Amino acid sequence: MPSPMIDTQKISHFVKKGSEEVQLSNADLRVLEAWKPSTLTSYNAATRKYAKFKELTNNRHYTLPITPPELYAFVAWAGQGQEDDGGSKINATSLTKYLFAIKLWHTFHDVPYPYHTKARVKLMLKASGKQDAVIPPKPGKSPVLVTDLTNLFQLLTGRGPEAKTIQDLAVVAFWGMARIGELTHQATRGPIGYRSEPTNRNVRHFTHVTTIALHQAKTAKPGEIQLLKLRPMNSPLCPVQAIKRQLISTLTMSDSLFGYDQTLQTFAILPRRKM
């Protein structure tokens, strides 16, 4: 049975042995537990990219381990070359990360990776990097400003308990400079594991600051707890007041920090996928 903390549907390509479905053993699940959910999601993106490569090259049925010719063909297909226009390619930095994920894909399925390809692949990545340098960079994402938060807050005002919860979540994430995924949950129902995703018990109030203990922060080391620090302000966008509103709406200390009452006895979790 899949671990309740691991959503294997979100890493469906990674848990496959190529195009083959496999039955996950207890040992497989234990290996998966070594990685953060966000890390597994990034590894799955790499294996999904490889699956797309096989599909577009008319090789829908394949298995691990990847052979050296297959690996070279993937690097040439995914990376930039002199004859490419850069439209559907990924840069050398991203491709390097994908190749690292593909190595761990082999490790997870306990099959040998062709490490002797390292020197040749390194040269191919170097060539792709040269082409990346002459392609105009894509415009970066614009930062989220206070005006954006204000507009969102006003848009959601008066739209019900779920919208109110999203308001408070946005305020806390903005001032705490936190990722939405670090504050929300995968499921809408069910128990929340101890020291996994944030609940009431992770909040502490002090004189001039309120903290939220994050046990699965993306930038934290394994087992490390990061503290989200929120300071009070005289504004409707006060993050401390947002936390207090959420604490009042919960029913037990193990409830999600961001949820809302559906009925007098039912507490709905604000799921990550809605964000």
XYZ file of C-alpha atoms in Angstrom:
275
model
C 0.000 0.000 0.000
C 1.337 3.485 -0.813
C 2.427 5.566 2.150
C -0.226 8.129 3.212
C 2.478 10.786 3.018
C 3.382 9.988 -0.611
C 1.015 10.774 -3.457
C 2.293 8.345 -6.088
C -0.113 9.755 -8.672
C 1.955 12.946 -8.671
C 5.144 10.972 -9.367
C 3.629 8.418 -11.727
C 6.506 8.568 -14.222
C 9.176 8.232 -11.546
C 7.657 5.121 -9.961
C 7.351 3.408 -13.339
C 10.267 1.345 -14.575
C 10.318 3.038 -17.931
C 6.901 2.556 -19.493
C 6.242 -0.450 -17.235
C 3.913 -0.215 -14.251
C 5.417 -1.744 -11.111
C 3.998 -2.832 -7.769
C 5.742 -0.795 -5.095
C 7.215 -2.800 -2.237
C 7.709 -1.648 1.344
C 11.370 -1.120 0.496
C 10.384 1.078 -2.460
C 8.179 3.206 -0.223
C 10.951 3.539 2.332
C 13.294 4.819 -0.375
C 10.681 7.349 -1.518
C 10.328 8.601 2.050
C 13.967 9.740 1.940
C 12.982 12.560 -0.440
C 10.731 15.551 0.122
C 7.497 15.612 -1.909
C 8.738 18.678 -3.795
C 11.975 16.865 -4.665
C 10.088 13.846 -5.958
C 7.903 16.141 -8.052
C 10.995 17.655 -9.671
C 12.416 14.179 -10.341
C 9.103 13.179 -11.900
C 9.335 16.177 -14.251
C 12.621 14.779 -15.545
C 11.251 11.277 -16.088
C 8.154 12.755 -17.743
C 10.440 14.654 -20.109
C 12.216 11.411 -20.949
C 8.856 9.715 -21.561
C 7.935 12.535 -23.950
C 11.224 12.013 -25.774
C 10.477 8.296 -26.211
C 6.955 9.056 -27.399
C 8.077 11.586 -30.015
C 10.780 9.243 -31.279
C 8.259 6.382 -31.687
C 9.532 4.325 -28.755
C 6.549 4.193 -26.425
C 7.586 0.882 -24.863
C 10.881 1.044 -22.999
C 12.391 -0.073 -19.740
C 15.307 0.658 -17.436
C 18.232 0.744 -17.508
C 18.702 3.365 -20.207
C 21.377 2.391 -22.715
C 24.219 4.770 -23.665
C 22.774 5.407 -27.165
C 19.382 6.226 -25.615
C 20.982 8.629 -23.149
C 22.988 10.429 -25.832
C 19.887 10.690 -28.023
C 17.894 12.194 -25.140
C 20.564 14.797 -24.366
C 20.737 15.775 -28.049
C 16.936 15.948 -28.273
C 16.393 17.971 -25.094
C 19.408 20.299 -25.218
C 20.172 23.171 -27.548
C 22.277 22.636 -30.661
C 23.479 24.862 -33.505
C 20.621 23.751 -35.736
C 17.926 24.466 -33.136
C 15.861 27.623 -32.701
C 15.428 27.249 -28.939
C 11.667 26.940 -29.137
C 11.053 23.595 -27.421
C 14.477 23.014 -25.887
C 15.588 23.275 -22.267
C 18.784 24.996 -21.208
C 21.909 23.129 -20.191
C 21.413 23.915 -16.507
C 17.938 22.377 -16.465
C 19.110 19.431 -18.532
C 21.910 18.767 -16.036
C 19.314 18.638 -13.249
C 17.159 16.297 -15.320
C 20.081 13.943 -15.852
C 20.766 13.906 -12.111
C 17.112 12.964 -11.548
C 17.365 10.211 -14.153
C 20.357 8.763 -12.282
C 18.263 8.636 -9.117
C 15.422 7.109 -11.122
C 17.775 4.208 -11.791
C 18.791 4.099 -8.135
C 15.161 3.913 -7.030
C 14.473 0.971 -9.341
C 17.802 -0.651 -8.380
C 19.153 -0.842 -11.924
C 22.628 0.236 -13.132
C 23.032 3.686 -14.662
C 25.557 3.992 -17.548
C 28.084 6.118 -15.637
C 30.744 5.601 -18.305
C 28.800 8.086 -20.469
C 29.797 10.945 -18.133
C 32.621 12.430 -20.241
C 30.661 12.395 -23.493
C 27.508 13.790 -21.882
C 29.577 16.540 -20.259
C 30.807 17.643 -23.685
C 27.263 17.622 -25.066
C 26.092 19.780 -22.159
C 28.989 22.164 -22.743
C 27.963 22.522 -26.392
C 24.350 23.166 -25.370
C 25.501 25.788 -22.883
C 27.304 27.672 -25.647
C 24.089 27.810 -27.659
C 22.101 28.911 -24.606
C 24.433 31.893 -24.257
C 23.488 33.323 -27.667
C 19.721 32.940 -27.205
C 17.930 35.959 -25.674
C 16.820 35.081 -22.132
C 13.136 34.687 -21.398
C 11.639 37.492 -19.313
C 11.585 36.630 -15.629
C 8.518 36.490 -13.449
C 7.357 39.789 -12.041
C 7.517 40.021 -8.238
C 4.282 39.956 -6.265
C 3.686 43.442 -4.865
C 1.583 44.737 -1.971
C -0.839 46.133 -4.554
C -1.295 42.611 -5.946
C -2.026 41.289 -2.455
C -4.475 44.135 -1.840
C -6.310 43.452 -5.099
C -6.573 39.737 -4.310
C -7.775 40.480 -0.780
C -10.496 42.792 -2.086
C -11.518 40.319 -4.792
C -12.073 37.537 -2.241
C -13.857 39.663 0.370
C -17.415 38.527 1.066
C -17.180 35.328 -0.983
C -17.580 32.767 1.760
C -15.435 30.803 4.241
C -13.172 29.172 1.657
C -12.362 32.536 0.062
C -11.693 33.958 3.525
C -9.206 31.167 4.186
C -7.466 31.873 0.881
C -7.240 35.540 1.894
C -5.480 34.638 5.135
C -3.213 32.149 3.378
C -2.156 34.768 0.826
C -1.427 37.329 3.553
C 0.705 34.900 5.580
C 2.579 33.598 2.528
C 3.305 37.140 1.315
C 4.666 38.613 4.544
C 6.358 35.378 5.572
C 7.902 34.956 2.094
C 6.733 31.354 2.164
C 5.736 28.971 -0.584
C 2.033 28.140 -0.753
C 2.916 24.443 -0.864
C 4.681 24.704 2.502
C 1.515 25.983 4.185
C -1.126 23.772 2.573
C -1.908 20.069 2.327
C -2.325 17.515 -0.422
C -5.675 16.149 0.791
C -8.967 17.799 1.744
C -9.769 15.230 4.434
C -8.079 12.863 6.837
C -5.434 13.054 9.550
C -2.364 15.229 9.215
C 0.879 13.531 10.148
C 2.856 14.767 13.120
C 5.699 17.036 12.032
C 4.612 16.993 8.411
C 2.427 19.861 7.206
C 1.502 22.855 9.420
C -1.260 22.552 12.017
C -2.371 24.575 15.045
C 0.349 23.076 17.209
C 3.042 24.590 14.966
C 2.036 28.189 15.849
C 3.654 30.121 18.699
C 2.773 33.663 19.807
C 5.325 36.011 21.378
C 5.187 39.698 22.307
C 6.384 41.096 18.991
C 6.313 38.108 16.666
C 4.269 35.022 15.774
C 6.069 31.973 14.404
C 5.022 28.948 12.368
C 7.271 25.878 12.463
C 7.650 24.370 8.981
C 8.830 20.763 9.035
C 8.959 20.274 5.263
C 10.268 23.582 3.956
C 11.711 23.222 0.480
C 14.979 24.962 1.358
C 15.478 23.108 4.654
C 17.821 20.187 5.197
C 16.246 16.788 6.030
C 14.834 16.939 9.550
C 15.463 20.676 9.863
C 12.687 22.968 11.095
C 12.332 26.415 9.550
C 10.542 29.179 11.420
C 8.227 31.494 9.539
C 8.298 34.806 11.441
C 5.319 37.148 11.226
C 5.121 40.587 12.808
C 1.930 42.489 13.662
C 0.934 45.603 11.737
C -1.942 48.052 11.784
C -3.503 46.929 8.514
C -6.240 44.622 7.166
C -3.303 42.722 5.643
C -1.791 41.931 9.058
C -0.397 38.362 8.971
C -0.692 37.884 12.744
C -4.408 38.662 12.630
C -4.747 36.273 9.680
C -3.219 33.479 11.772
C -5.480 34.301 14.726
C -8.554 34.084 12.487
C -7.462 30.679 11.251
C -6.792 29.383 14.751
C -10.298 30.407 15.830
C -11.874 28.561 12.893
C -10.181 25.217 13.610
C -11.721 22.471 15.744
C -8.684 20.602 17.137
C -4.955 21.146 17.617
C -4.244 18.694 14.788
C -6.371 20.545 12.225
C -4.750 22.127 9.210
C -3.666 25.683 9.858
C -5.575 26.770 6.760
C -9.072 25.346 6.551
C -12.660 26.319 7.275
C -15.864 25.034 8.866
C -18.184 23.361 6.392
C -20.667 22.454 9.137
C -20.604 22.675 12.912
C -18.689 19.374 13.093
C -16.845 19.255 9.779
C -13.553 21.031 9.110
C -12.443 21.264 5.480
C -8.739 21.464 4.632
C -7.689 23.981 1.992
C -5.932 21.661 -0.513
C -2.697 22.527 -2.282
C -4.090 21.751 -5.732
C -6.609 24.628 -5.450
C -3.791 27.116 -5.166
